[in-house]
PDB file of C-alpha atoms in Angstrom:
ATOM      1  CA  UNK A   1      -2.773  50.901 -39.231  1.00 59.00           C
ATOM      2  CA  UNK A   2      -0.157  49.820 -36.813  1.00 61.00           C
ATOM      3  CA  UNK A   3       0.245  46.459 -35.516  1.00 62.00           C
ATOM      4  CA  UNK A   4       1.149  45.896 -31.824  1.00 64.00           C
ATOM      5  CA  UNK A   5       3.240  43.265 -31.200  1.00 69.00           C
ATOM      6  CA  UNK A   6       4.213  42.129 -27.754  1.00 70.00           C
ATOM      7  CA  UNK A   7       8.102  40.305 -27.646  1.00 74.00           C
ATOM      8  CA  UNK A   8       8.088  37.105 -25.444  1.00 72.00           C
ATOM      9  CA  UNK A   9       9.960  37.614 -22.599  1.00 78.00           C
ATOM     10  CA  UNK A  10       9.298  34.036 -21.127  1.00 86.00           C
ATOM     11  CA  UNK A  11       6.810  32.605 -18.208  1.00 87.00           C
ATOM     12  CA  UNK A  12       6.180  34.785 -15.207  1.00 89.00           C
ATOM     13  CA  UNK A  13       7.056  33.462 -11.828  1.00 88.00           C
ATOM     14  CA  UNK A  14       3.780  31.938 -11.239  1.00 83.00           C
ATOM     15  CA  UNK A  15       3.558  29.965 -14.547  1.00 84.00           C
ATOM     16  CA  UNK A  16       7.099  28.621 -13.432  1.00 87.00           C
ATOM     17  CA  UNK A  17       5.776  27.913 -10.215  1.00 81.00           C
ATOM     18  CA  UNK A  18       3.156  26.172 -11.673  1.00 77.00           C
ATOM     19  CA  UNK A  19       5.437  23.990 -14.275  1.00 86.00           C
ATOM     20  CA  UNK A  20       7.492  23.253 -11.484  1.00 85.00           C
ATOM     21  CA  UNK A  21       4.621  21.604  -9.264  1.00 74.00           C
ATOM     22  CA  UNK A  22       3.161  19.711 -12.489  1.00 78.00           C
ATOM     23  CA  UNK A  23       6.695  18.407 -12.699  1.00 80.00           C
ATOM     24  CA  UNK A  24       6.811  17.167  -9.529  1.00 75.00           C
ATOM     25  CA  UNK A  25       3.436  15.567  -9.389  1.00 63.00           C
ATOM     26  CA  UNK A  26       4.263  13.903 -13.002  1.00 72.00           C
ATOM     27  CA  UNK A  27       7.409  12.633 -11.483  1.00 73.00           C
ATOM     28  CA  UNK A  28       5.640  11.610  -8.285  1.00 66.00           C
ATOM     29  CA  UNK A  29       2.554   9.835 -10.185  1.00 64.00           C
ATOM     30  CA  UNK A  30       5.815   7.823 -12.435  1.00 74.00           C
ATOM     31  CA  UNK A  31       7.643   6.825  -9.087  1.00 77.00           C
ATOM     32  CA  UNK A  32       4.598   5.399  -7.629  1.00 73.00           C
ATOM     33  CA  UNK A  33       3.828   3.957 -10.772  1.00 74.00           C
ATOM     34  CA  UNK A  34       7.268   2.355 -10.821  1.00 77.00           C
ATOM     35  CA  UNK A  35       7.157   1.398  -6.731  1.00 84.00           C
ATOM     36  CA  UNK A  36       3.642  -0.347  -7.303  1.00 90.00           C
ATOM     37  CA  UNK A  37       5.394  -2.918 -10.074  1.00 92.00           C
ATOM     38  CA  UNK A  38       8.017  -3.380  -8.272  1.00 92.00           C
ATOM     39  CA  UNK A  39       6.444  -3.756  -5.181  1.00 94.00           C
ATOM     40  CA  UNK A  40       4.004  -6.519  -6.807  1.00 95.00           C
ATOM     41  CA  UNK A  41       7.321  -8.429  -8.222  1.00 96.00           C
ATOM     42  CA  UNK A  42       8.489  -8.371  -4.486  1.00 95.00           C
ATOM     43  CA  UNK A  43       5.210  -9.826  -3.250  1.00 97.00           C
ATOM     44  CA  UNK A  44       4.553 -12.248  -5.670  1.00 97.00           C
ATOM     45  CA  UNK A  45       8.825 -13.776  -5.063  1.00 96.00           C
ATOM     46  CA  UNK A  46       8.465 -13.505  -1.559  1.00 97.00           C
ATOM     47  CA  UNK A  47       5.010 -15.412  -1.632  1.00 98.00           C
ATOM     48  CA  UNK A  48       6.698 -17.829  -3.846  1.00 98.00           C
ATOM     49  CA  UNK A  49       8.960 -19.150  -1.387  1.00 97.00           C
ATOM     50  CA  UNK A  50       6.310 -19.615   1.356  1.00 97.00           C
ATOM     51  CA  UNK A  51       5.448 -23.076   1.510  1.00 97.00           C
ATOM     52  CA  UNK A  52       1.459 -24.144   1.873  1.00 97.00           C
ATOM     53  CA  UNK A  53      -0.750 -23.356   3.092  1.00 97.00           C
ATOM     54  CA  UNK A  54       1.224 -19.610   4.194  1.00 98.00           C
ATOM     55  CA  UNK A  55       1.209 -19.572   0.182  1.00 98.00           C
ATOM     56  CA  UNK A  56      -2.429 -19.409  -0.882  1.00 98.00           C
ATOM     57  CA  UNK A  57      -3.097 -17.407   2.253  1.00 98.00           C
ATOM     58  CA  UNK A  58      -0.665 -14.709   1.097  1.00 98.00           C
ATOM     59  CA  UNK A  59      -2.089 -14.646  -2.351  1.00 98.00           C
ATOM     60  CA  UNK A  60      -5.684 -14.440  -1.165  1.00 98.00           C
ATOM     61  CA  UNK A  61      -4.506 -11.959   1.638  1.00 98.00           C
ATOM     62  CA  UNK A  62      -2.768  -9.754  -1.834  1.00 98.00           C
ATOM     63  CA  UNK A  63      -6.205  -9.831  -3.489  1.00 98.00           C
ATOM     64  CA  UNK A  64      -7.855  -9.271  -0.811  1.00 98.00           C
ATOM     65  CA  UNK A  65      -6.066  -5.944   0.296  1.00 98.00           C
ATOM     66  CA  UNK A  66      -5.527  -4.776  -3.359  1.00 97.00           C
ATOM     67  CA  UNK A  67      -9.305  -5.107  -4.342  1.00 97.00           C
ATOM     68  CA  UNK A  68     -10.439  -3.515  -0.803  1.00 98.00           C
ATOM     69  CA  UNK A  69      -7.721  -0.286  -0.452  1.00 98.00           C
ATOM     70  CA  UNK A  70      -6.149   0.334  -4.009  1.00 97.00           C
ATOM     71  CA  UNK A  71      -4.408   3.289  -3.116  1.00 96.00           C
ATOM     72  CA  UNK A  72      -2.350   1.211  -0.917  1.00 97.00           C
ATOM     73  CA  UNK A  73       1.690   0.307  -2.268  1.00 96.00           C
ATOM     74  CA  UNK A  74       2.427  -3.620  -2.467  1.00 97.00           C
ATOM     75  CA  UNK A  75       6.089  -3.449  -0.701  1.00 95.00           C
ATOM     76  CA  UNK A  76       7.667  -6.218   1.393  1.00 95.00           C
ATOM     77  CA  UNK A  77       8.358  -5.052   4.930  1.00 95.00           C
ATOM     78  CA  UNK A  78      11.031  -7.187   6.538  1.00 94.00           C
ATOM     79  CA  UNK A  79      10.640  -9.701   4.451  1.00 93.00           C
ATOM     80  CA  UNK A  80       6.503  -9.962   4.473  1.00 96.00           C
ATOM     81  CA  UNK A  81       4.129  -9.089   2.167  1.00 97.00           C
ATOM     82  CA  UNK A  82       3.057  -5.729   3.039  1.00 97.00           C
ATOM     83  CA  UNK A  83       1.044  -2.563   1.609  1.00 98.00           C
ATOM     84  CA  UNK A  84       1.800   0.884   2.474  1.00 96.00           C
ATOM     85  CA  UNK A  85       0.165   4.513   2.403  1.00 95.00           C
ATOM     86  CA  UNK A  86       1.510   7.279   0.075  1.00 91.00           C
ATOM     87  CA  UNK A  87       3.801   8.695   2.758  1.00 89.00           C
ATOM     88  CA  UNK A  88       5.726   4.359   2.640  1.00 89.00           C
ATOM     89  CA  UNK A  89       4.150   4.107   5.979  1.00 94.00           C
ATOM     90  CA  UNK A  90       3.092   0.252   6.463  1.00 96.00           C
ATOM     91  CA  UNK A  91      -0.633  -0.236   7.198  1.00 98.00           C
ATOM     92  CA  UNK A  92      -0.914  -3.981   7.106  1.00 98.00           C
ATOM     93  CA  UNK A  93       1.519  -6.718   6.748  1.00 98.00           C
ATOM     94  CA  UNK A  94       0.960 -10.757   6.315  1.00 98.00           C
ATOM     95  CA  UNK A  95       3.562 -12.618   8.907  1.00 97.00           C
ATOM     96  CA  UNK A  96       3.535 -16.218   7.150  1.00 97.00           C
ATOM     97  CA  UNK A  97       3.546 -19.199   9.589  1.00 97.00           C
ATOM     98  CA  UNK A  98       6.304 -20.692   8.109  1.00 95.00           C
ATOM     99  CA  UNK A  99       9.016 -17.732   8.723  1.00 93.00           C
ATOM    100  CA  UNK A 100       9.392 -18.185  12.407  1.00 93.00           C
ATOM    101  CA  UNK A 101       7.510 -21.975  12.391  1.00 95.00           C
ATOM    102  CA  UNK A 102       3.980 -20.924  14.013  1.00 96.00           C
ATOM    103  CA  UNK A 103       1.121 -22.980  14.424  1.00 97.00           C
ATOM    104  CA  UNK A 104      -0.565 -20.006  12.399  1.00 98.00           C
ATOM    105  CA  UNK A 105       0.071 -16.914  10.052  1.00 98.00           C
ATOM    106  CA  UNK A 106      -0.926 -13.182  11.221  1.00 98.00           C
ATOM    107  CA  UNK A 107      -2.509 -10.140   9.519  1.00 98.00           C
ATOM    108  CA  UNK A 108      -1.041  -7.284  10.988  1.00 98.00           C
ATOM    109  CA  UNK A 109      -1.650  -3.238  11.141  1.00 98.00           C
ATOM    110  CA  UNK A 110       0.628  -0.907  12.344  1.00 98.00           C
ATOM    111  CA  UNK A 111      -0.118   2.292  13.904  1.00 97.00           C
ATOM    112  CA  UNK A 112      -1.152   4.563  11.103  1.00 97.00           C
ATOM    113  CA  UNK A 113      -4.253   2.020  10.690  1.00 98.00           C
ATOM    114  CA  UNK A 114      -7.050   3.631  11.751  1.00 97.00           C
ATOM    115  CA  UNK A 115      -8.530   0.564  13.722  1.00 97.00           C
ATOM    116  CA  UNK A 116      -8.593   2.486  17.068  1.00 96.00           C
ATOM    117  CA  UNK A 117     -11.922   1.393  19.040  1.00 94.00           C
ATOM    118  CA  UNK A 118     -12.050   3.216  22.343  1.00 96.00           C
ATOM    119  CA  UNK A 119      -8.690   2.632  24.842  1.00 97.00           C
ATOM    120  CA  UNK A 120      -7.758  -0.797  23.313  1.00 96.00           C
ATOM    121  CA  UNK A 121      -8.202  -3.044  20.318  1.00 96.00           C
ATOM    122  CA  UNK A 122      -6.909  -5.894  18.249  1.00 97.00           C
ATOM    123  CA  UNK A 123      -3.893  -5.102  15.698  1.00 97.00           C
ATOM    124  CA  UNK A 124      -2.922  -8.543  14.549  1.00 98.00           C
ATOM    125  CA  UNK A 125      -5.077 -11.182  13.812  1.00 98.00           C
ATOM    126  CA  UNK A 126      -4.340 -15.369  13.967  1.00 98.00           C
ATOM    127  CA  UNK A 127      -4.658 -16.699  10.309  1.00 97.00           C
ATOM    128  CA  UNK A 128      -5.069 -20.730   9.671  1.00 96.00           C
ATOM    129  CA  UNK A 129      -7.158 -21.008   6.299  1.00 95.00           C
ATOM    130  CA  UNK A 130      -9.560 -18.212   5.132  1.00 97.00           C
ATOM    131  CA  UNK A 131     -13.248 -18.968   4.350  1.00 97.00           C
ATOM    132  CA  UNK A 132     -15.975 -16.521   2.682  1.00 97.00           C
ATOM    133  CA  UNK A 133     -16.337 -15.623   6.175  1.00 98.00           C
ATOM    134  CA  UNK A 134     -12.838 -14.592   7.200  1.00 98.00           C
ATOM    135  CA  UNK A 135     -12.556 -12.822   3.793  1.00 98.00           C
ATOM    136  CA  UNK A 136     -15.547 -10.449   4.445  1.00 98.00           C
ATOM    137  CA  UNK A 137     -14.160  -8.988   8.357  1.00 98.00           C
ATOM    138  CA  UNK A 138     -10.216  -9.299   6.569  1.00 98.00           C
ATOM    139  CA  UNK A 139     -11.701  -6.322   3.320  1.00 98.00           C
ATOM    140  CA  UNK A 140     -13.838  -4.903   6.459  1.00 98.00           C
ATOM    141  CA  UNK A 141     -10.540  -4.369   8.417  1.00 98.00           C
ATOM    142  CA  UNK A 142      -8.381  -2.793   5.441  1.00 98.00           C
ATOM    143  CA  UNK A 143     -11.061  -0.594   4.801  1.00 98.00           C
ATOM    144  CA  UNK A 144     -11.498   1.108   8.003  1.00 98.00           C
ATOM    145  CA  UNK A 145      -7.467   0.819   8.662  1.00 98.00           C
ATOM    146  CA  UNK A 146      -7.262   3.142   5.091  1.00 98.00           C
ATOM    147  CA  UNK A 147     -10.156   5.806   6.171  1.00 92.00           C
TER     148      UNK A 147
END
């Protein structure tokens, strides 16, 4: 009896293909892996030279936005605290008080937030301390900016 045997002659163009897109998302999934940590570090040493009460704002705000849209990238934006969609496209920001000496802090969206509400609606909001009540419409807003 004869024994066929078939000689290797490497991956066909779709298995390449198909290594080559794995290798890609594998070095996409360790970049954003990489940008989240980093971003974090930025965060957490920008929000350490905010004085009070920007401070425990900002690190409510980070909680907050982290708990309520985890896909979103911790990134500073101009300085702030902000988080970002896949694409690096800011969603929301936190504008501290202190930066430009306000009377209060602001939670901002940008454009790719999916806020819209007819021909006109809010994209920044006034921030002075944040109760049980402010936290519930601030996770409320990140959600439906992130749909």
């Amino acid at each position: 009896m004869k024994t066929l045997t078939k000689k290797f002659t490497g991956f066909s163009d779709q298995e390449r293909a198909a290594m080559r897109e794995r290798a890609k998302e594998l070095a996409a999934e360790g970049k954003a892996a990489k940008s989240r940590v980093q971003g974090e570090k930025d965060i957490f040493a920008a929000i350490a030279k905010m004085s009070e009460p920007d401070k425990s704002i900002a690190k409510k705000l980070h909680e907050l936005i982290t708990k309520a849209a985890p896909m979103l990238l911790p990134k500073t934006w101009y300085g702030f605290p902000a988080y970002a969609d896949k694409d690096g496209n800011v969603i929301c920001f936190f504008q501290y008080a202190g930066k430009f000496k306000a009377r209060y802090a602001t939670l901002g969206f940008n454009d790719k937030a999916h806020l819209d509400d007819g021909n006109m609606w809010p994209v920044a909001f006034a921030l002075k301390k944040l109760s049980s009540v402010e936290e519930a419409k601030i996770i409320a807003l990140v959600k439906k900016a992130v749909k």
